[in-house]
mmCIF file of C-alpha atoms in Angstrom:
data_model
loop_
_atom_site.group_PDB
_atom_site.id
_atom_site.type_symbol
_atom_site.label_atom_id
_atom_site.label_comp_id
_atom_site.label_asym_id
_atom_site.label_seq_id
_atom_site.Cartn_x
_atom_site.Cartn_y
_atom_site.Cartn_z
ATOM 1 C CA MET A 519 0.051 0.099 -0.070
ATOM 2 C CA THR A 520 2.412 2.672 -1.190
ATOM 3 C CA THR A 521 0.051 4.594 -3.718
ATOM 4 C CA HIS A 522 -0.349 8.272 -2.882
ATOM 5 C CA ALA A 523 -3.776 9.035 -1.375
ATOM 6 C CA SER A 524 -4.213 11.565 -4.183
ATOM 7 C CA GLU A 525 -4.240 8.800 -6.644
ATOM 8 C CA SER A 526 -7.691 7.551 -5.697
ATOM 9 C CA ILE A 527 -11.218 9.019 -5.521
ATOM 10 C CA GLY A 528 -11.085 8.751 -1.738
ATOM 11 C CA GLY A 529 -7.531 10.192 -1.594
ATOM 12 C CA ARG A 530 -8.924 13.159 -3.588
ATOM 13 C CA ARG A 531 -11.767 13.820 -1.071
ATOM 14 C CA LEU A 532 -9.186 13.492 1.643
ATOM 15 C CA HIS A 533 -6.962 15.936 -0.259
ATOM 16 C CA ASP A 534 -9.748 18.327 -0.837
ATOM 17 C CA CYS A 535 -11.091 18.742 2.567
ATOM 18 C CA LEU A 536 -7.702 19.029 4.261
ATOM 19 C CA LEU A 537 -6.750 22.055 1.881
ATOM 20 C CA SER A 538 -9.804 24.038 2.623
ATOM 21 C CA GLY A 539 -9.004 27.460 4.139
ATOM 22 C CA MET A 540 -5.220 27.558 3.574
ATOM 23 C CA SER A 541 -3.694 30.797 4.063
ATOM 24 C CA GLY A 542 -0.336 32.465 5.176
ATOM 25 C CA ASN A 543 3.064 31.700 4.566
ATOM 26 C CA ALA A 544 5.652 29.155 5.743
ATOM 27 C CA GLU A 545 8.303 30.694 7.821
ATOM 28 C CA GLN A 546 10.318 27.528 8.424
ATOM 29 C CA VAL A 547 10.665 24.104 6.712
ATOM 30 C CA ILE A 548 12.838 21.552 8.087
ATOM 31 C CA VAL A 549 13.259 18.027 6.729
ATOM 32 C CA GLY A 550 14.840 16.144 9.655
ATOM 33 C CA LEU A 551 15.819 12.654 9.878
ATOM 34 C CA ASN A 552 12.529 11.465 11.545
ATOM 35 C CA TRP A 553 10.296 14.457 11.151
ATOM 36 C CA THR A 554 9.452 17.032 8.833
ATOM 37 C CA LEU A 555 8.268 20.387 10.211
ATOM 38 C CA VAL A 556 6.520 23.520 8.584
ATOM 39 C CA ALA A 557 6.105 26.530 10.841
ATOM 40 C CA ALA A 558 3.750 29.449 10.094
ATOM 41 C CA ARG A 559 2.453 32.564 11.961
ATOM 42 C CA GLY A 560 -0.608 30.749 13.484
ATOM 43 C CA GLY A 561 0.521 27.100 13.934
ATOM 44 C CA ALA A 562 3.051 24.495 13.089
ATOM 45 C CA GLY A 563 2.921 21.199 11.589
ATOM 46 C CA MET A 564 4.687 18.062 11.498
ATOM 47 C CA ALA A 565 4.759 14.885 9.147
ATOM 48 C CA GLN A 566 6.856 11.590 9.634
ATOM 49 C CA THR A 567 9.857 12.003 7.223
ATOM 50 C CA PRO A 568 9.778 8.941 4.805
ATOM 51 C CA ALA A 569 12.648 6.500 4.866
ATOM 52 C CA ARG A 570 15.028 7.129 2.087
ATOM 53 C CA GLY A 571 15.226 3.566 0.921
ATOM 54 C CA THR A 572 18.626 4.281 -0.898
ATOM 55 C CA ALA A 573 22.154 4.636 -0.130
ATOM 56 C CA GLY A 574 23.989 8.096 -0.788
ATOM 57 C CA CYS A 575 22.476 11.732 -0.809
ATOM 58 C CA ARG A 576 19.077 12.154 -2.258
ATOM 59 C CA SER A 577 17.759 15.658 -2.682
ATOM 60 C CA LEU A 578 14.592 17.302 -2.783
ATOM 61 C CA PRO A 579 13.831 18.892 -6.163
ATOM 62 C CA ARG A 580 14.115 22.708 -4.826
ATOM 63 C CA PRO A 581 16.115 22.797 -1.856
ATOM 64 C CA GLY A 582 16.344 26.341 -0.343
ATOM 65 C CA SER A 583 13.219 27.421 -1.911
ATOM 66 C CA TYR A 584 10.204 26.074 0.436
ATOM 67 C CA SER A 585 10.533 28.380 3.363
ATOM 68 C CA GLY A 586 8.685 31.575 2.598
ATOM 69 C CA GLN A 587 6.227 30.025 0.214
ATOM 70 C CA PRO A 588 2.487 30.284 0.652
ATOM 71 C CA LEU A 589 1.193 27.288 2.802
ATOM 72 C CA ALA A 590 -1.149 26.355 0.004
ATOM 73 C CA ALA A 591 1.797 26.081 -2.581
ATOM 74 C CA LEU A 592 3.417 23.708 -0.121
ATOM 75 C CA ALA A 593 0.185 21.666 0.329
ATOM 76 C CA ALA A 594 -0.127 21.399 -3.296
ATOM 77 C CA LEU A 595 2.911 19.290 -3.183
ATOM 78 C CA TRP A 596 0.559 16.731 -2.302
ATOM 79 C CA GLN A 597 0.633 15.562 -5.878
ATOM 80 C CA SER A 598 4.452 15.282 -5.948
ATOM 81 C CA GLU A 599 5.921 12.122 -7.005
ATOM 82 C CA ASN A 600 8.704 13.010 -4.335
ATOM 83 C CA VAL A 601 7.946 11.339 -1.096
ATOM 84 C CA PHE A 602 9.838 14.132 0.790
ATOM 85 C CA GLU A 603 7.702 17.020 -0.820
ATOM 86 C CA HIS A 604 4.694 14.865 -0.154
ATOM 87 C CA ALA A 605 5.704 14.849 3.479
ATOM 88 C CA ILE A 606 6.279 18.829 3.018
ATOM 89 C CA ALA A 607 2.616 19.054 1.912
ATOM 90 C CA VAL A 608 1.245 17.156 4.974
ATOM 91 C CA ALA A 609 3.210 19.235 7.397
ATOM 92 C CA ALA A 610 1.893 22.305 5.775
ATOM 93 C CA ILE A 611 -1.538 21.123 5.954
ATOM 94 C CA ASN A 612 -1.100 20.550 9.700
ATOM 95 C CA ALA A 613 0.303 23.936 10.078
ATOM 96 C CA ARG A 614 -2.995 25.040 8.990
ATOM 97 C CA TRP A 615 -5.059 22.849 11.150
ATOM 98 C CA ASN A 616 -2.763 22.273 14.432
ATOM 99 C CA ARG A 617 -2.907 25.993 15.423
ATOM 100 C CA PHE A 618 -1.083 27.291 18.581
ATOM 101 C CA ASP A 619 -4.513 28.217 20.119
ATOM 102 C CA LEU A 620 -6.391 25.016 19.461
ATOM 103 C CA GLU A 621 -8.498 23.757 22.228
ATOM 104 C CA GLY A 622 -9.363 19.993 23.001
ATOM 105 C CA SER A 623 -8.698 17.244 25.259
ATOM 106 C CA PRO A 624 -5.147 17.071 26.612
ATOM 107 C CA ARG A 625 -5.380 13.209 26.580
ATOM 108 C CA ASN A 626 -2.853 10.917 24.774
ATOM 109 C CA GLY A 627 -4.928 9.223 22.099
ATOM 110 C CA LEU A 628 -3.251 6.064 23.123
ATOM 111 C CA GLU A 629 -5.384 6.025 26.242
ATOM 112 C CA LEU A 630 -8.704 5.890 24.188
ATOM 113 C CA ILE A 631 -7.718 2.572 22.696
ATOM 114 C CA GLU A 632 -10.054 -0.028 23.806
ATOM 115 C CA ASN A 633 -9.436 -3.846 23.878
ATOM 116 C CA ARG A 634 -12.011 -5.854 22.127
ATOM 117 C CA GLY A 635 -9.658 -8.650 21.307
ATOM 118 C CA GLU A 636 -8.926 -8.957 17.406
ATOM 119 C CA ARG A 637 -11.982 -6.715 16.779
ATOM 120 C CA THR A 638 -9.584 -3.944 17.933
ATOM 121 C CA VAL A 639 -7.192 -3.304 14.981
ATOM 122 C CA VAL A 640 -4.083 -1.271 15.608
ATOM 123 C CA ILE A 641 -2.412 -0.035 12.445
ATOM 124 C CA GLY A 642 1.297 1.052 13.192
ATOM 125 C CA ARG A 643 3.351 -0.130 16.190
ATOM 126 C CA PHE A 644 3.060 2.235 19.031
ATOM 127 C CA PRO A 645 5.252 1.600 22.068
ATOM 128 C CA GLY A 646 3.500 -0.545 24.667
ATOM 129 C CA VAL A 647 0.451 -0.889 23.217
ATOM 130 C CA ALA A 648 0.422 -4.459 22.365
ATOM 131 C CA GLU A 649 1.512 -5.180 25.963
ATOM 132 C CA ARG A 650 -1.304 -3.015 27.442
ATOM 133 C CA HIS A 651 -4.070 -4.673 25.387
ATOM 134 C CA PRO A 652 -3.146 -8.304 24.855
ATOM 135 C CA GLY A 653 -5.131 -10.141 22.057
ATOM 136 C CA ILE A 654 -5.491 -7.011 19.887
ATOM 137 C CA ALA A 655 -4.346 -7.266 16.239
ATOM 138 C CA VAL A 656 -1.362 -5.037 15.371
ATOM 139 C CA VAL A 657 -0.675 -4.503 11.572
ATOM 140 C CA GLU A 658 2.859 -3.350 10.579
ATOM 141 C CA ARG A 659 4.472 -2.817 7.306
ATOM 142 C CA GLU A 660 7.503 -4.831 8.598
ATOM 143 C CA PRO A 661 5.671 -7.229 11.052
ATOM 144 C CA ARG A 662 7.350 -8.686 14.114
ATOM 145 C CA PRO A 663 6.314 -12.051 15.650
ATOM 146 C CA GLY A 664 2.609 -11.805 16.647
ATOM 147 C CA GLU A 665 1.912 -8.829 14.218
ATOM 148 C CA TYR A 666 0.094 -8.908 10.982
ATOM 149 C CA PRO A 667 1.358 -7.759 7.617
ATOM 150 C CA GLU A 668 -0.326 -4.887 5.796
ATOM 151 C CA SER A 669 -2.192 -7.207 3.355
ATOM 152 C CA ALA A 670 -4.241 -8.601 6.691
ATOM 153 C CA ILE A 671 -6.247 -5.454 6.719
ATOM 154 C CA GLU A 672 -8.452 -6.840 3.917
ATOM 155 C CA THR A 673 -9.742 -9.406 6.278
ATOM 156 C CA LEU A 674 -9.254 -7.691 9.723
ATOM 157 C CA LEU A 675 -10.914 -4.388 9.174
ATOM 158 C CA PRO A 676 -14.488 -5.408 7.941
ATOM 159 C CA LYS A 677 -14.911 -7.005 11.103
ATOM 160 C CA ALA A 678 -13.478 -4.466 13.280
ATOM 161 C CA GLU A 679 -15.306 -2.699 15.849
ATOM 162 C CA PHE A 680 -12.255 -0.274 17.081
ATOM 163 C CA VAL A 681 -9.557 0.930 14.751
ATOM 164 C CA ALA A 682 -6.587 3.169 15.882
ATOM 165 C CA VAL A 683 -4.437 3.963 12.884
ATOM 166 C CA THR A 684 -1.329 6.080 12.576
ATOM 167 C CA ALA A 685 -1.230 9.395 10.913
ATOM 168 C CA SER A 686 1.573 8.093 8.608
ATOM 169 C CA THR A 687 -1.242 6.461 6.529
ATOM 170 C CA ILE A 688 -1.954 9.864 5.134
ATOM 171 C CA ILE A 689 1.604 10.038 4.060
ATOM 172 C CA ASN A 690 2.078 6.682 2.565
ATOM 173 C CA GLY A 691 -1.312 6.863 0.844
ATOM 174 C CA SER A 692 -3.315 3.967 2.547
ATOM 175 C CA LEU A 693 -5.591 5.823 4.640
ATOM 176 C CA PRO A 694 -8.663 6.144 2.032
ATOM 177 C CA ARG A 695 -8.534 2.134 1.590
ATOM 178 C CA ILE A 696 -8.476 1.638 5.430
ATOM 179 C CA LEU A 697 -11.515 3.880 5.796
ATOM 180 C CA THR A 698 -13.363 2.152 3.073
ATOM 181 C CA LEU A 699 -12.875 -1.162 4.757
ATOM 182 C CA CYS A 700 -13.732 -0.180 8.201
ATOM 183 C CA LYS A 701 -17.032 1.923 7.842
ATOM 184 C CA ASP A 702 -18.749 0.397 10.900
ATOM 185 C CA ALA A 703 -15.844 0.775 13.292
ATOM 186 C CA PHE A 704 -14.790 3.664 15.804
ATOM 187 C CA VAL A 705 -11.703 4.987 14.057
ATOM 188 C CA LEU A 706 -9.126 6.875 15.815
ATOM 189 C CA MET A 707 -6.039 8.416 14.475
ATOM 190 C CA ILE A 708 -2.847 9.217 16.261
ATOM 191 C CA GLY A 709 0.437 10.556 15.970
ATOM 192 C CA PRO A 710 2.242 14.073 15.701
ATOM 193 C CA SER A 711 1.376 13.846 11.965
ATOM 194 C CA THR A 712 -2.438 13.965 12.585
ATOM 195 C CA PRO A 713 -4.250 16.883 11.120
ATOM 196 C CA LEU A 714 -6.525 18.074 13.757
ATOM 197 C CA SER A 715 -9.279 18.992 11.183
ATOM 198 C CA PRO A 716 -12.888 18.278 11.904
ATOM 199 C CA ALA A 717 -13.308 17.869 7.987
ATOM 200 C CA LEU A 718 -11.829 14.243 8.587
ATOM 201 C CA PHE A 719 -14.973 13.249 10.736
ATOM 202 C CA ASP A 720 -17.050 13.503 7.570
ATOM 203 C CA LEU A 721 -14.683 10.799 6.118
ATOM 204 C CA GLY A 722 -15.223 8.370 8.845
ATOM 205 C CA ILE A 723 -12.849 9.037 11.643
ATOM 206 C CA ALA A 724 -14.320 9.480 14.860
ATOM 207 C CA ALA A 725 -11.492 11.001 17.068
ATOM 208 C CA LEU A 726 -8.158 12.640 16.112
ATOM 209 C CA SER A 727 -5.101 12.822 18.460
ATOM 210 C CA GLY A 728 -2.289 14.976 17.422
ATOM 211 C CA PHE A 729 0.411 17.456 18.467
ATOM 212 C CA VAL A 730 0.083 21.224 18.827
ATOM 213 C CA ALA A 731 3.694 23.164 19.092
ATOM 214 C CA ALA A 732 4.489 25.573 21.832
ATOM 215 C CA ASP A 733 7.958 26.338 21.573
ATOM 216 C CA ILE A 734 8.888 26.558 17.955
ATOM 217 C CA GLY A 735 12.564 27.298 18.476
ATOM 218 C CA ARG A 736 13.317 24.313 20.712
ATOM 219 C CA LEU A 737 10.882 22.220 18.541
ATOM 220 C CA ALA A 738 12.873 23.028 15.418
ATOM 221 C CA ARG A 739 16.248 22.323 16.670
ATOM 222 C CA ALA A 740 14.910 18.958 18.029
ATOM 223 C CA VAL A 741 13.546 18.102 14.504
ATOM 224 C CA SER A 742 16.560 19.216 12.924
ATOM 225 C CA GLU A 743 18.944 17.292 15.068
ATOM 226 C CA GLY A 744 17.087 13.933 14.374
ATOM 227 C CA GLY A 745 14.568 13.902 17.302
ATOM 228 C CA ALA A 746 12.088 11.167 17.802
ATOM 229 C CA VAL A 747 8.590 11.584 19.518
ATOM 230 C CA ALA A 748 10.008 11.744 22.959
ATOM 231 C CA ALA A 749 12.383 14.302 22.249
ATOM 232 C CA LEU A 750 9.635 16.441 20.677
ATOM 233 C CA ARG A 751 6.945 16.114 23.574
ATOM 234 C CA PRO A 752 8.359 18.994 25.799
ATOM 235 C CA PHE A 753 8.027 21.492 23.051
ATOM 236 C CA GLY A 754 4.139 21.053 22.636
ATOM 237 C CA ARG A 755 1.244 19.373 23.897
ATOM 238 C CA TYR A 756 -1.210 16.620 22.949
ATOM 239 C CA VAL A 757 -4.633 17.621 21.669
ATOM 240 C CA THR A 758 -7.601 14.992 21.206
ATOM 241 C CA ILE A 759 -10.750 16.072 19.544
ATOM 242 C CA GLN A 760 -13.729 13.729 18.830
ATOM 243 C CA ARG A 761 -16.860 13.792 16.526
ATOM 244 C CA GLU A 762 -20.175 14.608 18.206
ATOM 245 C CA SER A 763 -22.076 11.545 18.876
ATOM 246 C CA ARG A 764 -24.630 10.632 16.354
ATOM 247 C CA HIS A 765 -28.043 9.393 17.587
#
């Protein structure tokens, strides 16, 4: 499942809803070892930096030109064939939605996961989740013993009642297919790459748990120096928003 989301009808709808209301310019763009950061006046967004998959240097098409561009122009890189530009696009989108003043629950989204055995499917390897919730189905691109390969979503998701999905599925393009397969499940998206956009509720996601930056200077330094999630956490806060109950 490596096709960009923009190549499917579901992906185009995802793209369109996330790009609504884009304004302002990117003040800083960093493509770090683990995370890509786009900072703007009203907010900052992150996206997981894709694995290079090749030896030696690999460049973005226009290094040195991304900072200062309109967020809308960076978000349009969603269509790019370059995976790093695609990550910049997601980070720019998150800079629009994950505003510094955004309000929501401070809970870590991992706390919302419910154990319903294999009717709980977690897509992505979150530290400690399998240990805290024995019997759930964990799906990974490179599965370890006890985990399922990506191909298993075709059989696991239609029966699922609770699905927790990494926000990296936006970047790798697999989210539209995932949402198609689990229309009746409670779907939770987790991770610093999560766009905290209520528009995603209309696509079938019930809860969004992401990251809102607070100290841009120190966050940017941590990203540029290869920081992982634990290194970023002190420079922002978790925010979780949920869809209103439907009766």
